[in-house]
Tab-separated table of C-alpha atoms in Angstrom:
chain	number	residue	atom	x	y	z
A	1	UNK	CA	177.565	198.206	149.174
A	2	UNK	CA	174.071	197.203	148.103
A	3	UNK	CA	174.987	197.765	144.453
A	4	UNK	CA	177.953	195.386	144.796
A	5	UNK	CA	175.698	192.732	146.354
A	6	UNK	CA	173.228	193.057	143.487
A	7	UNK	CA	176.072	192.737	140.963
A	8	UNK	CA	177.424	189.671	142.793
A	9	UNK	CA	174.103	187.821	143.057
A	10	UNK	CA	173.137	188.792	139.530
A	11	UNK	CA	176.425	187.578	138.050
A	12	UNK	CA	176.661	184.339	140.025
A	13	UNK	CA	173.067	183.107	139.864
A	14	UNK	CA	170.676	185.164	137.776
A	15	UNK	CA	172.933	185.760	134.770
A	16	UNK	CA	175.124	182.684	135.235
A	17	UNK	CA	177.786	182.858	132.557
A	18	UNK	CA	177.383	179.202	131.549
A	19	UNK	CA	173.696	178.487	132.092
A	20	UNK	CA	172.159	181.834	131.128
A	21	UNK	CA	174.637	183.465	128.765
A	22	UNK	CA	176.061	180.191	127.360
A	23	UNK	CA	179.659	181.425	127.492
A	24	UNK	CA	182.498	179.116	128.504
A	25	UNK	CA	180.794	175.912	127.466
A	26	UNK	CA	184.007	174.199	126.277
A	27	UNK	CA	185.573	173.774	129.740
A	28	UNK	CA	182.124	173.357	131.303
A	29	UNK	CA	181.359	170.293	129.198
A	30	UNK	CA	184.921	169.012	128.900
A	31	UNK	CA	186.153	169.170	132.491
A	32	UNK	CA	182.961	168.288	134.344
A	33	UNK	CA	183.536	164.516	134.495
A	34	UNK	CA	184.902	164.450	138.047
A	35	UNK	CA	184.173	166.803	140.942
A	36	UNK	CA	187.853	167.245	141.872
A	37	UNK	CA	188.818	168.262	138.348
A	38	UNK	CA	185.799	170.547	138.043
A	39	UNK	CA	186.642	172.239	141.342
A	40	UNK	CA	190.243	172.710	140.196
A	41	UNK	CA	189.096	174.282	136.941
A	42	UNK	CA	186.684	176.451	138.905
A	43	UNK	CA	189.511	177.633	141.131
A	44	UNK	CA	191.676	178.470	138.128
A	45	UNK	CA	188.788	180.352	136.494
A	46	UNK	CA	188.093	182.242	139.733
A	47	UNK	CA	191.707	183.383	139.877
A	48	UNK	CA	191.985	184.301	136.197
A	49	UNK	CA	188.552	185.939	135.875
A	50	UNK	CA	188.887	188.014	139.054
A	51	UNK	CA	192.410	189.147	138.308
A	52	UNK	CA	191.696	189.791	134.628
A	53	UNK	CA	188.636	191.859	135.517
A	54	UNK	CA	190.757	193.950	137.859
A	55	UNK	CA	193.693	194.371	135.478
A	56	UNK	CA	191.567	195.040	132.386
A	57	UNK	CA	189.587	197.657	134.330
A	58	UNK	CA	192.832	199.357	135.313
A	59	UNK	CA	194.219	199.205	131.777
A	60	UNK	CA	190.974	200.509	130.301
A	61	UNK	CA	190.555	203.359	132.773
A	62	UNK	CA	194.158	204.530	133.090
A	63	UNK	CA	195.666	203.695	129.698
A	64	UNK	CA	193.107	203.178	126.936
A	65	UNK	CA	190.642	205.953	127.819
A	66	UNK	CA	193.214	208.739	128.494
A	67	UNK	CA	195.126	207.921	125.297
A	68	UNK	CA	191.870	207.654	123.321
A	69	UNK	CA	192.718	204.113	122.180
A	70	UNK	CA	189.603	202.315	123.412
A	71	UNK	CA	189.304	200.665	119.999
A	72	UNK	CA	192.206	198.410	121.068
A	73	UNK	CA	190.344	197.056	124.106
A	74	UNK	CA	189.693	193.568	122.719
A	75	UNK	CA	193.309	192.993	121.694
A	76	UNK	CA	194.679	194.367	124.962
A	77	UNK	CA	192.217	192.323	127.026
A	78	UNK	CA	193.197	189.125	125.189
A	79	UNK	CA	196.876	189.801	125.906
A	80	UNK	CA	196.204	190.416	129.608
A	81	UNK	CA	194.137	187.221	129.873
A	82	UNK	CA	196.780	185.174	128.048
A	83	UNK	CA	199.487	186.382	130.438
A	84	UNK	CA	197.388	185.554	133.499
A	85	UNK	CA	196.581	182.062	132.218
A	86	UNK	CA	200.266	181.390	131.604
A	87	UNK	CA	200.954	182.425	135.188
A	88	UNK	CA	198.266	180.028	136.489
A	89	UNK	CA	199.572	177.223	134.281
A	90	UNK	CA	203.150	177.655	135.549
A	91	UNK	CA	201.943	177.791	139.170
A	92	UNK	CA	199.812	174.636	138.859
A	93	UNK	CA	202.594	172.766	137.054
A	94	UNK	CA	204.979	173.469	139.955
A	95	UNK	CA	202.613	173.417	142.946
A	96	UNK	CA	199.905	170.894	141.969
A	97	UNK	CA	201.111	168.513	139.233
A	98	UNK	CA	198.170	166.042	139.566
A	99	UNK	CA	195.640	168.850	139.067
A	100	UNK	CA	197.727	170.259	136.223
A	101	UNK	CA	197.741	166.857	134.498
A	102	UNK	CA	194.018	166.254	135.062
A	103	UNK	CA	193.060	169.627	133.566
A	104	UNK	CA	195.109	168.819	130.480
A	105	UNK	CA	194.376	170.938	127.438
A	106	UNK	CA	191.500	172.750	129.146
A	107	UNK	CA	193.805	174.880	131.301
A	108	UNK	CA	195.409	176.750	128.380
A	109	UNK	CA	191.942	176.975	126.849
A	110	UNK	CA	191.009	179.460	129.598
A	111	UNK	CA	192.903	181.939	127.415
A	112	UNK	CA	190.334	181.500	124.660
A	113	UNK	CA	187.427	180.981	127.057
A	114	UNK	CA	184.870	183.432	125.785
A	115	UNK	CA	183.533	183.886	129.326
A	116	UNK	CA	186.752	185.540	130.502
A	117	UNK	CA	186.912	187.954	127.587
A	118	UNK	CA	183.142	188.427	127.670
A	119	UNK	CA	183.190	189.606	131.278
A	120	UNK	CA	186.033	192.028	130.603
A	121	UNK	CA	184.041	193.502	127.725
A	122	UNK	CA	180.809	193.486	129.766
A	123	UNK	CA	182.534	195.482	132.507
A	124	UNK	CA	183.387	198.146	129.922
A	125	UNK	CA	179.961	198.025	128.294
A	126	UNK	CA	178.123	198.431	131.627
A	127	UNK	CA	180.587	201.185	132.613
A	128	UNK	CA	181.575	199.449	135.840
A	129	UNK	CA	184.313	201.019	137.913
A	130	UNK	CA	187.350	199.050	139.023
A	131	UNK	CA	185.714	197.683	142.195
A	132	UNK	CA	182.405	196.893	140.479
A	133	UNK	CA	184.196	195.188	137.584
A	134	UNK	CA	186.297	193.091	139.946
A	135	UNK	CA	183.227	192.047	141.956
A	136	UNK	CA	181.464	191.176	138.696
A	137	UNK	CA	184.450	189.058	137.622
A	138	UNK	CA	184.662	187.270	140.970
A	139	UNK	CA	180.923	186.598	141.145
A	140	UNK	CA	180.837	185.384	137.549
A	141	UNK	CA	183.704	182.994	138.274
A	142	UNK	CA	181.950	181.733	141.405
A	143	UNK	CA	178.820	181.150	139.307
A	144	UNK	CA	180.915	179.247	136.756
A	145	UNK	CA	182.393	177.134	139.564
A	146	UNK	CA	178.963	176.396	141.023
A	147	UNK	CA	177.685	175.296	137.616
A	148	UNK	CA	180.690	173.128	136.724
A	149	UNK	CA	180.819	171.403	140.140
A	150	UNK	CA	177.072	170.735	140.032
A	151	UNK	CA	177.431	169.300	136.533
A	152	UNK	CA	180.347	167.115	137.651
A	153	UNK	CA	178.325	165.777	140.578
A	154	UNK	CA	175.402	164.962	138.318
A	155	UNK	CA	177.682	163.330	135.728
A	156	UNK	CA	179.261	161.134	138.412
A	157	UNK	CA	175.784	159.957	139.447
A	158	UNK	CA	174.671	159.412	135.838
A	159	UNK	CA	177.465	156.847	135.368
A	160	UNK	CA	175.613	154.468	137.702
A	161	UNK	CA	172.209	154.936	136.065
A	162	UNK	CA	170.570	153.025	133.275
A	163	UNK	CA	170.620	155.490	130.377
A	164	UNK	CA	169.016	154.565	127.036
A	165	UNK	CA	171.606	153.822	124.347
A	166	UNK	CA	170.601	156.853	122.263
A	167	UNK	CA	171.308	159.181	125.204
A	168	UNK	CA	174.556	157.640	126.451
A	169	UNK	CA	177.638	159.826	126.464
A	170	UNK	CA	177.447	163.407	125.297
A	171	UNK	CA	173.674	163.589	124.582
A	172	UNK	CA	172.782	163.012	128.237
A	173	UNK	CA	175.344	165.659	129.231
A	174	UNK	CA	173.720	168.209	126.906
A	175	UNK	CA	170.275	167.278	128.180
A	176	UNK	CA	171.481	167.691	131.757
A	177	UNK	CA	172.999	171.083	130.936
A	178	UNK	CA	169.691	172.173	129.416
A	179	UNK	CA	167.782	171.097	132.510
A	180	UNK	CA	170.283	172.921	134.725
A	181	UNK	CA	169.802	176.072	132.620
A	182	UNK	CA	166.043	175.800	133.120
A	183	UNK	CA	166.561	175.371	136.863
A	184	UNK	CA	168.840	178.432	137.028
A	185	UNK	CA	166.188	180.395	135.151
A	186	UNK	CA	164.223	180.212	138.408
A	187	UNK	CA	166.707	182.668	139.947
A	188	UNK	CA	165.633	185.370	137.479
A	189	UNK	CA	162.977	186.684	139.877
A	190	UNK	CA	165.531	187.468	142.591
A	191	UNK	CA	166.789	190.697	141.052
């Protein structure tokens, strides 16, 4: 139980996928304009990353390793992730059309989000079991959600501030992301 807690805290805060590993920056920077949209993207990433970590761990342990085809792991993981994202996209289109429309092109981009594939490969590299890999996926997704919602909140406040012309738009967003990464570096002493 203690090992799972260490994995969870380490994945969510210490090794935050966006602010420490710099994976998944496309949706982080693109969808973080409004808190509602950022939270919706975070929820979609939580679902996809947790489920893909679980399914890829199962596929790796019970199919790829016994058949000695571990060299196919990247291709198989991409296929699993693509299927899960399609499921999320169909669900959001039917159940939550406003959220589906606000996420726009960034929802299908979860398929190519390097964070999702990166965590699946990290689970294999660190030799996590199915439970450990799933906890790592969930905690990483929660860390992604924390980062994107924080960024959205900051970006909403920045709109009302007097920003020098040279920093308006995307430069201030990148500067803010850099400062957030420095702030999250403070968590490195926890574990």
